[in-house]
């Protein structure tokens, strides 16, 4: 041990530390300065733990406290508070650089060190200074802009007051700061691992290292003797069904007799510290008898393949889609292209590990104590029901903490089941804070698609037929698997009018990681195939791919592949808005094809449905004693900006200041079930339900003249009103034809990628991406463009780099997480066609931004060097192989 004297945020500290103690632990555990986060398992890969030490940005997970004698340390909390923020914190808020906020404190502290040394950095210097700081939400563009604005503030060129929107500018269509942004900028927003729970046990979980095996025996005797161990929990100790049923009852909290993928949980050790729990886990003896591995859909569909689940066929969902006569149309067409397209298993890659807290609140009436779960859910009421059944405990509550991104991954219960079960079994509060490596093992993934495609057109260039035989690797458990296939078919025809369609979607159990929601959830995969096939067909016809897409746009009065006739389709206008940029890019690319580096331009389009058949939502509003308004809606906000949407809609409708709106969205105890924060549905569905409630309240206030809750109740009216939104259509697609109801609303996008391909190394450098979007009237421009920019960055990663390989992908380096050095120029073109059933005409946008990206990248690669990469990701090795073959 060693005694160290240092200064933290201006306060002298004397600490006695072990030689291996790192600064991050002292800050978070001893000083309770939780603004610095941990994501990368202390490998120095993420930068979320960045603080300033002696005026230098350091990663506190890598710095030993024993080496910091006399050091001057500043954390984000010491920089400023929500009540008195630093100019850099103001700049990040006002630039829209804060979405989920998990990476924000580290970004701000890295910016602080840079600006102290260089008050007017160039974009290149900003990228160099922040090269070790990762962000999954923003695409880095607004972070660079925030650092630039910080410099302008610090140099006295402008002020936050001059930049901040005012009430005179109005409510709608104005980038008012997110209600949660300043707390995140100052490290005052609590994420799950930030909660300290006195007396809590820490968990370590044993997970299978092989994809399929029978559990022969478990010996925990030596583990139970280890220091600090409270005990070991297996499936036999769980009181409920032990099954986390989302749609199909197949996924256990802890495996009882069989493991089905690498990462399946077998048991949990509870101890007084994480270190003691991990040490005890090493002493557990588990004997596994390997079973045949269903490595992919091909193996699983073999006639001799064993069933992964005894009571469910490996082919667990099969849905055709038939419109017209595609086979005859193919025969009669002037041009047909066919190709096989494959997408990879991919991790959604939120920076925050899958942490859960479970603790007990005493029941004052003498009943069972209430088990409270704090986690990262985007569907708190549904997840509460899943947990109650799986764990056998009724008196429960779920609280959504601030969440470090999720991108669909939290459609499922993940770590909450084990933490809740342990709290019940040990009758103690529980902290389950897994590493990022374990989080990767334990979570769902984006489904891999394998698609055999044919696309045809007549001699005039009009599409005639489309065939897509798509096989989806569902992994070991069902989750929302058939919903993903269903969504893929609902949006199969993309932006286009295709009179004849023959498709089949098959979902197959395998021993791969289980697939579930991932940004877009089905449409990004099928749209990759369609948009590349469109490019191939345009080339075969000898027509410009831009004009070919425009010519084949769906029009009002025509039907999608589901047979649903659309009443509006503002896609052609969006294409025309992009045309000048397209002409410029094509001209510049043509001049950049000499030598080793070849330049290309690629297009991708998409029409993303929002508000599916039968979707419903509910929201409540309550007039407060001071005349303000409280909004109660289970609308999770892991970074999209739903807090802004609810606040601005309320202020606009009721003509009150933004600060008079109070949101209650994170607790099952005071909200009603409104469905998941998924499918880009929150603005359209919950926003519409909110407006319905507000109109009721407004009518009551106008009828009575009341301005406060007491006045309204004195007039004989309630102070609380419940609003609802229910979509006009309901029911599934026809099981034989795939025809039927579809979405109430669509968001449209066209993306254009400009890139360079190094023909010797196969490396691709994206230079610029332009996105044209029509999502209806914009509520908050910075929030909308932030979603689009983050989606572009994520889509490029999906297209070029990212792939999850079970057992090998274990951190952000092996995942190939995009860094600020991978960032590229972005431009956004907005159109605002009102949607007739959307809240004030608006609809959602969070997932559309990813749907056209991968095909736009692949089409640009083809435009540059003439080869097709039909299997994602388009790595340098694949490009080099294709060039060699050509």
Coordinates of C-alpha atoms in Angstrom, one line a residue, residues 1 34 59 68 194 219 243 288 303 351 403 460 513 580 587 596 611 683 687 751 759 762 780 783:
X1 CA 0.0 0.0 0.0
X34 CA -19.3 8.8 -11.5
X59 CA -7.7 7.5 -19.7
X68 CA 0.0 10.4 -9.2
X194 CA -23.5 4.8 -11.1
X219 CA -19.8 -28.7 -8.7
X243 CA -38.1 -18.5 -19.0
X288 CA -20.5 -30.1 -20.6
X303 CA -33.2 -33.4 -42.9
X351 CA -21.0 1.7 -25.2
X403 CA -29.0 4.4 -20.9
X460 CA -38.9 1.0 -71.2
X513 CA -26.1 -15.8 -30.9
X580 CA -27.9 18.8 -58.1
X587 CA -18.7 14.7 -62.5
X596 CA -4.3 3.6 -57.8
X611 CA -46.9 2.7 -36.9
X683 CA -42.9 10.2 -31.9
X687 CA -46.6 11.7 -29.5
X751 CA -28.5 8.6 -49.6
X759 CA -7.1 -0.8 -55.7
X762 CA -8.7 -2.8 -51.1
X780 CA -36.2 19.7 -33.2
X783 CA -32.1 16.1 -32.8

